[in-house]
Coordinates of C-alpha atoms and ligand atoms in Angstrom, one line a residue:
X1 CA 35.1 83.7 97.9
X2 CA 34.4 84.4 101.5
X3 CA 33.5 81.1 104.0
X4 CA 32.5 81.4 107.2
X5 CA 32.8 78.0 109.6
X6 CA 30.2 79.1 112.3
X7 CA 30.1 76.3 115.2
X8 CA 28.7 77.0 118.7
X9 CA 31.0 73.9 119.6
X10 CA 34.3 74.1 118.0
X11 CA 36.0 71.6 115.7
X12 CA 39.0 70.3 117.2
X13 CA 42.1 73.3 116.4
X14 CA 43.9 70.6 114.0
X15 CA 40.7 70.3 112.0
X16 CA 40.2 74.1 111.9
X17 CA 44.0 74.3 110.6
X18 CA 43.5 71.8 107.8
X19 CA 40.0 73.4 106.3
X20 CA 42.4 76.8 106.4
X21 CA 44.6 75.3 104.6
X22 CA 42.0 73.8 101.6
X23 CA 40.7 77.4 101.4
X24 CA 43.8 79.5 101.4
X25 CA 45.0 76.9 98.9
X26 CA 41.1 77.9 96.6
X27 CA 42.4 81.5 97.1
X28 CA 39.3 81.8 99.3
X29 CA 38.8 83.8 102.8
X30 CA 38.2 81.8 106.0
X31 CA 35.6 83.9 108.5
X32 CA 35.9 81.9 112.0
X33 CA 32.8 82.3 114.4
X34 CA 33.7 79.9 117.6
X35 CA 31.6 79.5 120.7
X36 CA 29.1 82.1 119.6
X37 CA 26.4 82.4 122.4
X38 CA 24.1 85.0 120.8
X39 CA 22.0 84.4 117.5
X40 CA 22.8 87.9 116.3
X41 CA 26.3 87.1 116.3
X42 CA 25.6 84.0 113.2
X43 CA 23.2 87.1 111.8
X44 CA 26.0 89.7 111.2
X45 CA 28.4 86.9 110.2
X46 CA 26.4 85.2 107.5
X47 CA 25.7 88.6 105.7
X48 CA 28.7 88.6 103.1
X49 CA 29.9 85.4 102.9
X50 CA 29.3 82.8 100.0
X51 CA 29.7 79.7 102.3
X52 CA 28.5 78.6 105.4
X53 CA 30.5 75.8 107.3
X54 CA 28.4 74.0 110.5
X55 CA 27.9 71.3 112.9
X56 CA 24.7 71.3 114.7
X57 CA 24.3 75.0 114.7
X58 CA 20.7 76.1 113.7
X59 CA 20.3 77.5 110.3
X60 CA 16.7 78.9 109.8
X61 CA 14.7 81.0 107.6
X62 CA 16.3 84.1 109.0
X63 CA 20.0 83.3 108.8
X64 CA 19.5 82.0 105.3
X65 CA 17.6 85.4 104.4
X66 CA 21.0 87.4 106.2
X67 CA 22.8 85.6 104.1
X68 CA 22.6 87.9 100.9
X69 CA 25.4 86.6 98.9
X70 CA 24.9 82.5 100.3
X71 CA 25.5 79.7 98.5
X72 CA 25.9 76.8 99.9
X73 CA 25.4 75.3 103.5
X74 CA 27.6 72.4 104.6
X75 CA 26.8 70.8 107.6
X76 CA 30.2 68.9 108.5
X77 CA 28.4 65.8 109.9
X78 CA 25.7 63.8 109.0
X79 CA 22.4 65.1 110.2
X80 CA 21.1 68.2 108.8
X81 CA 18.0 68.4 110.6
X82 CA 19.0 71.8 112.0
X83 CA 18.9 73.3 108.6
X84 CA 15.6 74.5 107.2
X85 CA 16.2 72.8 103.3
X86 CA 12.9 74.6 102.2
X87 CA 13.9 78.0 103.0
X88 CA 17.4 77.7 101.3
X89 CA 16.0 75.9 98.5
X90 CA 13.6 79.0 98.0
X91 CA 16.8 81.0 98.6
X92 CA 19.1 78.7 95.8
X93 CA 21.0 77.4 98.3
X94 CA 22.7 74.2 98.1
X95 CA 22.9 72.2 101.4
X96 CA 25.0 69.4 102.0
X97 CA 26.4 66.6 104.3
X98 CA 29.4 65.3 104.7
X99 CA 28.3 61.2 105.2
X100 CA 30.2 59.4 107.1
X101 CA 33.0 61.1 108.1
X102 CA 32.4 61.3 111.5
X103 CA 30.6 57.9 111.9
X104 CA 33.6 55.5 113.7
X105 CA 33.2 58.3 116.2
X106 CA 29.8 58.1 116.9
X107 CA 29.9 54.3 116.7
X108 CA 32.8 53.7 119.3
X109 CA 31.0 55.9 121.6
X110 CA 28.0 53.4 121.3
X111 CA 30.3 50.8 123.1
X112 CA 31.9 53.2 125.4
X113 CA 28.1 53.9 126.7
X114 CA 27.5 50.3 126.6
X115 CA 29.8 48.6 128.5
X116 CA 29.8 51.6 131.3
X117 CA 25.8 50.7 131.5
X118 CA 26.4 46.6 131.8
X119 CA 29.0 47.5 134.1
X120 CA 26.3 49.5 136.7
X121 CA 28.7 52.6 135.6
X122 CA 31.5 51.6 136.9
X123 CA 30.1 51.2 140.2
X124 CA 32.0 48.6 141.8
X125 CA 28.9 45.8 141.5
X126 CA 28.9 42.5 139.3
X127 CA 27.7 43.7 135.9
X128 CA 27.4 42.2 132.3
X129 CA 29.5 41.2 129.3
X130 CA 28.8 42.4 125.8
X131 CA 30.0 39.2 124.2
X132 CA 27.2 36.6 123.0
X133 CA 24.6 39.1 123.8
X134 CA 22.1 40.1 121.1
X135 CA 22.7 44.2 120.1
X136 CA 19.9 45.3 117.3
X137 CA 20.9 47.9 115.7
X138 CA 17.7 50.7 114.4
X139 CA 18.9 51.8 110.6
X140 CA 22.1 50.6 109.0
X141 CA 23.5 53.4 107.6
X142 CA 26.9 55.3 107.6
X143 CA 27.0 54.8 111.8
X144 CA 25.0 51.4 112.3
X145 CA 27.7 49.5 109.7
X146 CA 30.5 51.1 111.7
X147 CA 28.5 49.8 114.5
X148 CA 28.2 46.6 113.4
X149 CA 32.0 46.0 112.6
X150 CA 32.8 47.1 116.4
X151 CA 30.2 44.5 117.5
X152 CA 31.8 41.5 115.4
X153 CA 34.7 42.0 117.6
X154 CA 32.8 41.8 120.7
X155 CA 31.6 38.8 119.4
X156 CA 27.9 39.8 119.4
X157 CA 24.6 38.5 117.4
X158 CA 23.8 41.5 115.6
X159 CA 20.9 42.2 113.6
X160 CA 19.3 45.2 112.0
X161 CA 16.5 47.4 110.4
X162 CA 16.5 49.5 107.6
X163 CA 14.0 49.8 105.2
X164 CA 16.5 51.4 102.9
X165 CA 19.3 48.9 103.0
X166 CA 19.0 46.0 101.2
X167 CA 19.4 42.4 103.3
X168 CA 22.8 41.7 101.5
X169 CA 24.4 44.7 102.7
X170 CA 23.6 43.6 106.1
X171 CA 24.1 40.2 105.8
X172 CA 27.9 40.5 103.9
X173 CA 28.6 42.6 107.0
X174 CA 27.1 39.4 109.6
X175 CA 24.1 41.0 110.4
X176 CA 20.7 39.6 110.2
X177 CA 18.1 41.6 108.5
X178 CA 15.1 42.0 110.4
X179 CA 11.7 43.7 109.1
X180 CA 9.9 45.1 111.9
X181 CA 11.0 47.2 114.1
X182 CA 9.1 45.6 117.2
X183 CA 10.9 42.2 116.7
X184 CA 14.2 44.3 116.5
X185 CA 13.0 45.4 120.5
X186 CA 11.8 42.3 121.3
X187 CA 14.6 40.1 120.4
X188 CA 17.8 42.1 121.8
X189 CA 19.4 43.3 124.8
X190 CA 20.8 45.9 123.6
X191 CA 19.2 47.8 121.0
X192 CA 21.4 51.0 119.3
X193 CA 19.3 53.9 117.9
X194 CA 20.8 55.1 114.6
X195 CA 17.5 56.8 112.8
X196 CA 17.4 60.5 111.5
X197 CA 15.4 63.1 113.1
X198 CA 12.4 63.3 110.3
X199 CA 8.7 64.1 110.5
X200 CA 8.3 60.3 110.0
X201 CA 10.6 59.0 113.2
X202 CA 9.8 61.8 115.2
X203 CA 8.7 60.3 118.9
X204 CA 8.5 57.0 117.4
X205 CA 10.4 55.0 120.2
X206 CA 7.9 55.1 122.9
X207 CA 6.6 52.8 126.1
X208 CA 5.1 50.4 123.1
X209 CA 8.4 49.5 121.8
X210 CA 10.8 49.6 125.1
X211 CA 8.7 47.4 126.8
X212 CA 9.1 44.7 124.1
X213 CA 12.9 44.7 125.0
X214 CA 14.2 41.1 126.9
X215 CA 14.7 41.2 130.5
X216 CA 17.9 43.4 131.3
X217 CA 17.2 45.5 127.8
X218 CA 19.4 48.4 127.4
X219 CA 18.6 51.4 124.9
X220 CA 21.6 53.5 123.9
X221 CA 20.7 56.5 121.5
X222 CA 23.3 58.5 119.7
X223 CA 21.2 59.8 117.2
X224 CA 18.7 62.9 118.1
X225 CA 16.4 63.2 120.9
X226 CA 13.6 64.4 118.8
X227 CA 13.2 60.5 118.0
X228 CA 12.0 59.9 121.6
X229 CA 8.8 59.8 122.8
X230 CA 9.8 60.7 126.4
X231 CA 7.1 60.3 128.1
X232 CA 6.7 56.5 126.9
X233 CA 10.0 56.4 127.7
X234 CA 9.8 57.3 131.0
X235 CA 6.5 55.0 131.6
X236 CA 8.4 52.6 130.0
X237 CA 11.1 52.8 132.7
X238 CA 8.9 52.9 135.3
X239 CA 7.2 50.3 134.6
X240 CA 10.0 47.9 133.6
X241 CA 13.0 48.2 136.5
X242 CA 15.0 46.4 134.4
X243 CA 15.5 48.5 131.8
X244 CA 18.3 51.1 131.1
X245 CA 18.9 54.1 128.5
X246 CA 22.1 55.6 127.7
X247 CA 22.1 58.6 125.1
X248 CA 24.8 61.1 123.7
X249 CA 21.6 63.2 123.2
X250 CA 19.9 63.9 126.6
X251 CA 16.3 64.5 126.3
X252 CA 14.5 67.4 127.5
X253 CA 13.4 65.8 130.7
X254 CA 16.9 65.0 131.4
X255 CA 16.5 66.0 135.0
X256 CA 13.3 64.1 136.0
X257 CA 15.1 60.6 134.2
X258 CA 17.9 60.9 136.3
X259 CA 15.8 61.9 139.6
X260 CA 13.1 59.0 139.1
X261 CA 15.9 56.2 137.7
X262 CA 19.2 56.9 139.1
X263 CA 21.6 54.3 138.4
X264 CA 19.9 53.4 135.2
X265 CA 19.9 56.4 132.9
X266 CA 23.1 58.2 131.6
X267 CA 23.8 61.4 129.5
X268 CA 26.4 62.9 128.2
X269 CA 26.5 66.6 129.5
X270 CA 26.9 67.8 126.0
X271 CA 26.5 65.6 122.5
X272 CA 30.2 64.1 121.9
X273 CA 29.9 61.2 119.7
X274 CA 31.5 63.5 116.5
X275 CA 33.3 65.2 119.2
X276 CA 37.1 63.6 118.4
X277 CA 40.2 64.8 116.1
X278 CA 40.2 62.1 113.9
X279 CA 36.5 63.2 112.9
X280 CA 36.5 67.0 113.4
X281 CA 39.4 66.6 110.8
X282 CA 37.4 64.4 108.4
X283 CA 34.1 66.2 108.3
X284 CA 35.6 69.5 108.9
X285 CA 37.8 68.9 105.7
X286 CA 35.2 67.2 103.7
X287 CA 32.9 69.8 104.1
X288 CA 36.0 72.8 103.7
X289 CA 36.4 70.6 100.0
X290 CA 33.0 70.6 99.2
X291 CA 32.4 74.3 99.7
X292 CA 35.5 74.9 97.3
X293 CA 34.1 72.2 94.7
X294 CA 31.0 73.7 94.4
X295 CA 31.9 77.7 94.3
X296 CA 34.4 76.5 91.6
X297 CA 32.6 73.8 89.3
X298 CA 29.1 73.5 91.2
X299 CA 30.0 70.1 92.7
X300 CA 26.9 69.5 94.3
X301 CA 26.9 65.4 95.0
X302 CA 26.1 66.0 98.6
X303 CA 23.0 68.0 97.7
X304 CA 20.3 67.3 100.2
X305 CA 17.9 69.7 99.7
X306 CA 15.8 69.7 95.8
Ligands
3PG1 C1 26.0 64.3 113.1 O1 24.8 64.4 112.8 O2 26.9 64.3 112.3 C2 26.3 64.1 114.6 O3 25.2 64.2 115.3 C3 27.4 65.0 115.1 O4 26.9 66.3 115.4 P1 27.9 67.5 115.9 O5 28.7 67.9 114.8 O6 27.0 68.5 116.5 O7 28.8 66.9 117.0

């Protein structure tokens, strides 16, 4: 059994060591592509392996068709939009996630961006306090739960939507459940963007929903770009000089935000809310069991492609 981790942006070198480990332990090989820059480079990799280990790194038609002898796909995190599922279902590959593993990570970084926006990024000026103010949090899954435990301890009023989660979930975790999204903008300061990158969600948050925020509203998404509509956004900004966006996923137009609203967009120069140990190790070992489960018994609970 050969698996090849293939990340443009590395796990952490303890979590590389510990998915060594699980598949030295299988009797398996370990192919390591770090920091690859050129395409090709995932081509010639993929060719004889039976495993593919990734983060966000794009898996297309074409490296699922050099990937002769391919299994399975894990993508060590939770979003798998950078895999094409129908190719590698045609293919008889299994792809899989590894769900929340990586989510405390994403979620503490939510507050880290939210408290250097109240307070003017660190600017020296008066800013805001998180505590008592209203945070709405867009889908409560693995990352908007963790989310919601962090805000309980900043003594927020939390609420939610997710047309998948049922109002007891929320509501055993403090939350209150709230059924359309345009109340979930209209009634809180903060709202945090926790929604997969899907046909459906696709430039869904435009200048329609922003402006709906209260007075001070501040946007923070961690979750993919692709959900923006950034030219709402943008309008949306302009528009309302109150407003601010934070994201761990800079949008295209990164440049022209921060020209035309300095002061009240941020962006992280690279996407680093799974970027610490702690969750390198757990999704990097997750997925490292996963790959080993499934070669050896056809473990495939993680499936997400049919
Ligand atoms: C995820 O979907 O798990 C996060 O966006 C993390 O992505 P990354 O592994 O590229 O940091």
């Amino acid at each position: 059994m050969k698996i090849l981790i293939a990340t443009e942006k590395p796990f952490a070198g303890v979590a590389v060591e510990g998915m060594k480990k699980v598949i030295d332990e299988a009797g398996a090989e370990l192919v390591l592509l770090e920091k690859y820059t050129d395409r090709q480079q995932l081509l010639d990799a993929v060719a004889d392996v039976d495993a593919l280990i990734i983060r966000s790194d794009k898996v297309d038609a074409d490296v699922i068709g050099a990937g002769k002898n391919l299994k399975i796909v894990v993508r060590a995190g939770a979003g798998y939009d950078n895999v094409d599922l129908e190719a590698a279902t045609a293919a008889g590959v299994s792809v899989q996630n590894t769900p929340g593993q990586n989510s405390n990570a994403v979620a503490e970084l939510v507050f880290g961006l939210a408290t250097f926006m109240a307070r003017n990024m660190f600017n020296g000026t008066s800013g805001w306090e998180l505590k008592g103010k209203t945070l709405g949090i867009q889908a409560f899954g693995q990352v908007g739960r963790n989310v919601a435990r962090i805000a309980r301890g900043y003594e927020m009023n939390i609420s939610a939507i997710d047309p998948y989660c049922p109002d007891d979930v929320m509501l055993d975790a403090g939350v209150t459940p709230v059924h359309s999204v345009e109340e979930l903008y209209a009634t809180n300061r903060v709202v945090s963007i926790h929604i997969p990158a899907t046909p459906e969600t696709r430039e869904s948050i435009g200048y329609e929903l922003v402006t709906r925020m209260p007075k001070g509203g501040l946007l923070i998404n961690t979750a993919r770009k692709e959900v923006i509509d950034e030219a709402g956004l943008m309008q949306a900004l302009t528009d309302r000089p109150d407003l601010k966006y934070a994201a761990d996923v800079a949008p295209a137009r990164a440049a022209e935000f921060e020209a035309m609203f300095p002061g009240r967009v941020f962006f992280t120069p690279k996407k680093m809310g799974a970027q610490t140990a702690e969750a390198n190790i757990n999704a990097g070992i997750a997925a490292a069991r996963q790959v080993i489960d499934f070669l050896t018994t056809g473990a495939d609970r993680f499936r997400v492609n049919k």
